[in-house]
Amino acid sequence: MSRAGRLITLIDILRRHRFPVSAEALAEETGVSVRTLYRDIETLRGQGADIAGEAGLGYILRPGFTLPPLMFGDDEIEAVALGLRWVTARGDGELARAAEQALARIEAVLPTRLAERMQQQNLLIGPASQAPESIDTADLRAAMRAEVKLDIAYRDAGGSVSRRIVWPFALGFFETTRILIAWCELRGAIRHFRTDRIDGLLRLDQRYPTRRALLMAEWRRQQIGKRGERPADTQSKAADRN
């Protein structure tokens, strides 16, 4: 592994840990001596990485440091390009524009060879029939970021419409539809709502009492018992039961 590649690997390892990691453990995972590991830490600090700690205590990377995209490998560039093109094709208006802009910015700072690799578009996004929606899912994403409640008009599989006060915390993107995952005050539980069945929504600007990360953790815990079904099947069925 080149030294540049080793530094990237070291940053990735530090990002995975929330608590200090010993120099010995870092050296073993990167395949170098502890002495070399110390030099790599100092090199990264010199490049702006806010790495706290010292020999004998362990090291931790504080948030905020990023390596330039020119450090990406070929497979990483293709993965980034494919993901951004998928969002451009499947995201709502604002999200699609953001993905397109991000792709252009990355291409602008890449070395010529990698920029040409991104522009080749040899990994393609297939067509999909998206269910029509009467709302803008950008409003759902904004409510999730702000952790505020929504008042929605939801139409179930039988066509009946009910009003729900929900705490939105995740949005699932599938080939034919999108699904809002939220705590429903009416049901007193986490529920899945197909966005093409949300006939209207009102942002209440009332923060819900539970952090979004905790709601997400609870939802993931519930999914453990449903691993026998594919996630798309499980969530579609759950949305039909609303």
Tab-separated table of C-alpha atoms in Angstrom, residues 22-180:
chain	number	residue	atom	x	y	z
A	22	SER	CA	-4.274	2.749	20.866
A	23	ALA	CA	-1.272	3.265	18.599
A	24	GLU	CA	-0.658	-0.489	18.675
A	25	ALA	CA	-4.157	-1.257	17.372
A	26	LEU	CA	-3.871	1.395	14.649
A	27	ALA	CA	-0.436	0.148	13.603
A	28	GLU	CA	-1.676	-3.436	13.366
A	29	GLU	CA	-4.689	-2.494	11.252
A	30	THR	CA	-2.637	-0.351	8.858
A	31	GLY	CA	0.196	-2.889	8.692
A	32	VAL	CA	3.018	-0.662	9.906
A	33	SER	CA	5.219	-0.384	12.969
A	34	VAL	CA	4.144	1.744	15.913
A	35	ARG	CA	7.003	4.132	15.140
A	36	THR	CA	5.719	4.597	11.561
A	37	LEU	CA	2.203	5.038	12.920
A	38	TYR	CA	3.394	7.943	15.079
A	39	ARG	CA	4.902	9.591	11.992
A	40	ASP	CA	1.653	9.088	10.044
A	41	ILE	CA	-0.326	10.716	12.860
A	42	GLU	CA	1.969	13.740	12.766
A	43	THR	CA	1.678	13.924	8.970
A	44	LEU	CA	-2.099	13.979	9.171
A	45	ARG	CA	-1.990	16.621	11.868
A	46	GLY	CA	0.221	18.688	9.606
A	47	GLN	CA	-2.429	18.412	6.876
A	48	GLY	CA	-5.107	19.776	9.221
A	49	ALA	CA	-6.530	16.644	10.840
A	50	ASP	CA	-7.640	17.392	14.414
A	51	ILE	CA	-6.368	14.183	16.023
A	52	ALA	CA	-6.426	14.289	19.803
A	53	GLY	CA	-4.332	12.034	22.035
A	54	GLU	CA	-0.767	10.902	22.427
A	55	ALA	CA	1.402	7.828	22.844
A	56	GLY	CA	0.133	5.629	25.663
A	57	LEU	CA	-3.329	7.230	25.715
A	58	GLY	CA	-4.659	6.492	22.254
A	59	TYR	CA	-5.917	8.694	19.427
A	60	ILE	CA	-9.302	10.001	18.317
A	61	LEU	CA	-10.253	12.091	15.266
A	62	ARG	CA	-12.409	15.100	16.026
A	63	PRO	CA	-15.123	15.890	13.409
A	64	GLY	CA	-14.509	18.233	10.509
A	65	PHE	CA	-11.485	16.867	8.662
A	66	THR	CA	-11.848	15.629	5.093
A	67	LEU	CA	-9.271	14.481	2.591
A	68	PRO	CA	-9.525	15.985	-0.914
A	69	PRO	CA	-11.485	13.944	-3.488
A	70	LEU	CA	-8.372	13.542	-5.636
A	71	MET	CA	-7.385	10.863	-3.096
A	72	PHE	CA	-10.266	8.618	-4.258
A	73	GLY	CA	-9.461	5.360	-6.009
A	74	ASP	CA	-11.049	4.177	-9.282
A	75	ASP	CA	-13.725	2.048	-7.595
A	76	GLU	CA	-14.537	4.817	-5.120
A	77	ILE	CA	-14.966	7.342	-7.931
A	78	GLU	CA	-17.315	4.982	-9.796
A	79	ALA	CA	-19.303	4.358	-6.606
A	80	VAL	CA	-19.664	8.100	-5.941
A	81	ALA	CA	-20.673	8.805	-9.542
A	82	LEU	CA	-23.216	5.977	-9.617
A	83	GLY	CA	-24.768	7.058	-6.323
A	84	LEU	CA	-25.056	10.712	-7.333
A	85	ARG	CA	-26.535	9.824	-10.729
A	86	TRP	CA	-29.102	7.591	-8.989
A	87	VAL	CA	-30.143	10.517	-6.778
A	88	THR	CA	-30.292	12.787	-9.828
A	89	ALA	CA	-32.674	10.331	-11.485
A	90	ARG	CA	-34.751	9.353	-8.422
A	91	GLY	CA	-34.624	12.257	-5.963
A	92	ASP	CA	-37.083	15.114	-5.612
A	93	GLY	CA	-36.299	18.363	-7.427
A	94	GLU	CA	-34.031	19.902	-4.783
A	95	LEU	CA	-32.237	16.643	-4.002
A	96	ALA	CA	-31.691	15.882	-7.696
A	97	ARG	CA	-30.229	19.341	-8.313
A	98	ALA	CA	-27.980	19.019	-5.277
A	99	ALA	CA	-26.659	15.664	-6.530
A	100	GLU	CA	-26.012	17.108	-9.984
A	101	GLN	CA	-24.126	20.067	-8.481
A	102	ALA	CA	-22.100	17.802	-6.199
A	103	LEU	CA	-21.105	15.643	-9.154
A	104	ALA	CA	-19.960	18.713	-11.098
A	105	ARG	CA	-17.934	20.009	-8.138
A	106	ILE	CA	-16.170	16.696	-7.650
A	107	GLU	CA	-15.334	16.450	-11.362
A	108	ALA	CA	-13.903	19.996	-11.257
A	109	VAL	CA	-11.244	19.159	-8.651
A	110	LEU	CA	-10.294	15.660	-9.776
A	111	PRO	CA	-7.138	14.873	-11.712
A	112	THR	CA	-7.807	14.529	-15.435
A	113	ARG	CA	-7.725	10.727	-15.473
A	114	LEU	CA	-10.268	10.354	-12.667
A	115	ALA	CA	-12.482	13.139	-14.037
A	116	GLU	CA	-12.614	11.284	-17.353
A	117	ARG	CA	-13.540	8.103	-15.464
A	118	MET	CA	-16.519	9.881	-13.886
A	119	GLN	CA	-17.624	11.321	-17.210
A	120	GLN	CA	-17.579	7.958	-19.009
A	121	GLN	CA	-20.875	6.900	-17.391
A	122	ASN	CA	-20.274	3.202	-17.989
A	123	LEU	CA	-22.386	2.365	-14.898
A	124	LEU	CA	-25.957	3.237	-15.822
A	125	ILE	CA	-29.185	3.873	-13.909
A	126	GLY	CA	-32.109	1.912	-15.319
A	127	PRO	CA	-35.578	3.410	-15.901
A	128	ALA	CA	-38.202	3.254	-13.152
A	129	SER	CA	-41.885	4.114	-12.973
A	130	GLN	CA	-42.279	6.449	-9.990
A	131	ALA	CA	-45.722	6.698	-8.391
A	132	PRO	CA	-47.058	10.275	-8.780
A	133	GLU	CA	-47.017	12.375	-5.612
A	134	SER	CA	-49.128	15.353	-4.601
A	135	ILE	CA	-46.556	16.617	-2.070
A	136	ASP	CA	-42.958	17.759	-2.315
A	137	THR	CA	-40.730	15.288	-0.475
A	138	ALA	CA	-38.267	18.135	0.067
A	139	ASP	CA	-40.758	19.322	2.725
A	140	LEU	CA	-40.477	15.914	4.430
A	141	ARG	CA	-36.693	16.097	4.421
A	142	ALA	CA	-36.753	19.617	5.871
A	143	ALA	CA	-39.077	18.497	8.677
A	144	MET	CA	-36.783	15.538	9.446
A	145	ARG	CA	-33.732	17.791	9.700
A	146	ALA	CA	-35.595	20.181	12.018
A	147	GLU	CA	-37.152	17.290	14.015
A	148	VAL	CA	-40.616	18.857	13.868
A	149	LYS	CA	-44.088	17.332	13.682
A	150	LEU	CA	-46.201	17.107	10.530
A	151	ASP	CA	-49.977	17.027	10.150
A	152	ILE	CA	-50.637	14.799	7.127
A	153	ALA	CA	-53.726	13.638	5.250
A	154	TYR	CA	-53.062	9.966	4.538
A	155	ARG	CA	-55.001	7.696	2.177
A	156	ASP	CA	-54.840	3.982	3.006
A	157	ALA	CA	-54.953	1.049	0.574
A	158	GLY	CA	-58.775	1.130	0.624
A	159	GLY	CA	-58.941	4.829	-0.244
A	160	SER	CA	-60.002	6.095	3.201
A	161	VAL	CA	-58.313	9.340	4.281
A	162	SER	CA	-57.308	10.082	7.876
A	163	ARG	CA	-55.459	12.931	9.555
A	164	ARG	CA	-52.234	11.976	11.318
A	165	ILE	CA	-49.798	13.869	13.477
A	166	VAL	CA	-46.432	12.242	12.799
A	167	TRP	CA	-42.806	12.633	13.820
A	168	PRO	CA	-40.838	12.102	10.563
A	169	PHE	CA	-37.359	10.656	10.933
A	170	ALA	CA	-36.490	8.683	7.760
A	171	LEU	CA	-37.373	8.462	4.088
A	172	GLY	CA	-36.941	5.263	2.076
A	173	PHE	CA	-36.314	5.434	-1.688
A	174	PHE	CA	-37.490	2.477	-3.793
A	175	GLU	CA	-37.811	1.892	-7.520
A	176	THR	CA	-41.528	2.705	-7.718
A	177	THR	CA	-42.310	4.670	-4.572
A	178	ARG	CA	-40.930	6.446	-1.520
A	179	ILE	CA	-41.868	5.639	2.064
A	180	LEU	CA	-41.924	8.038	5.009
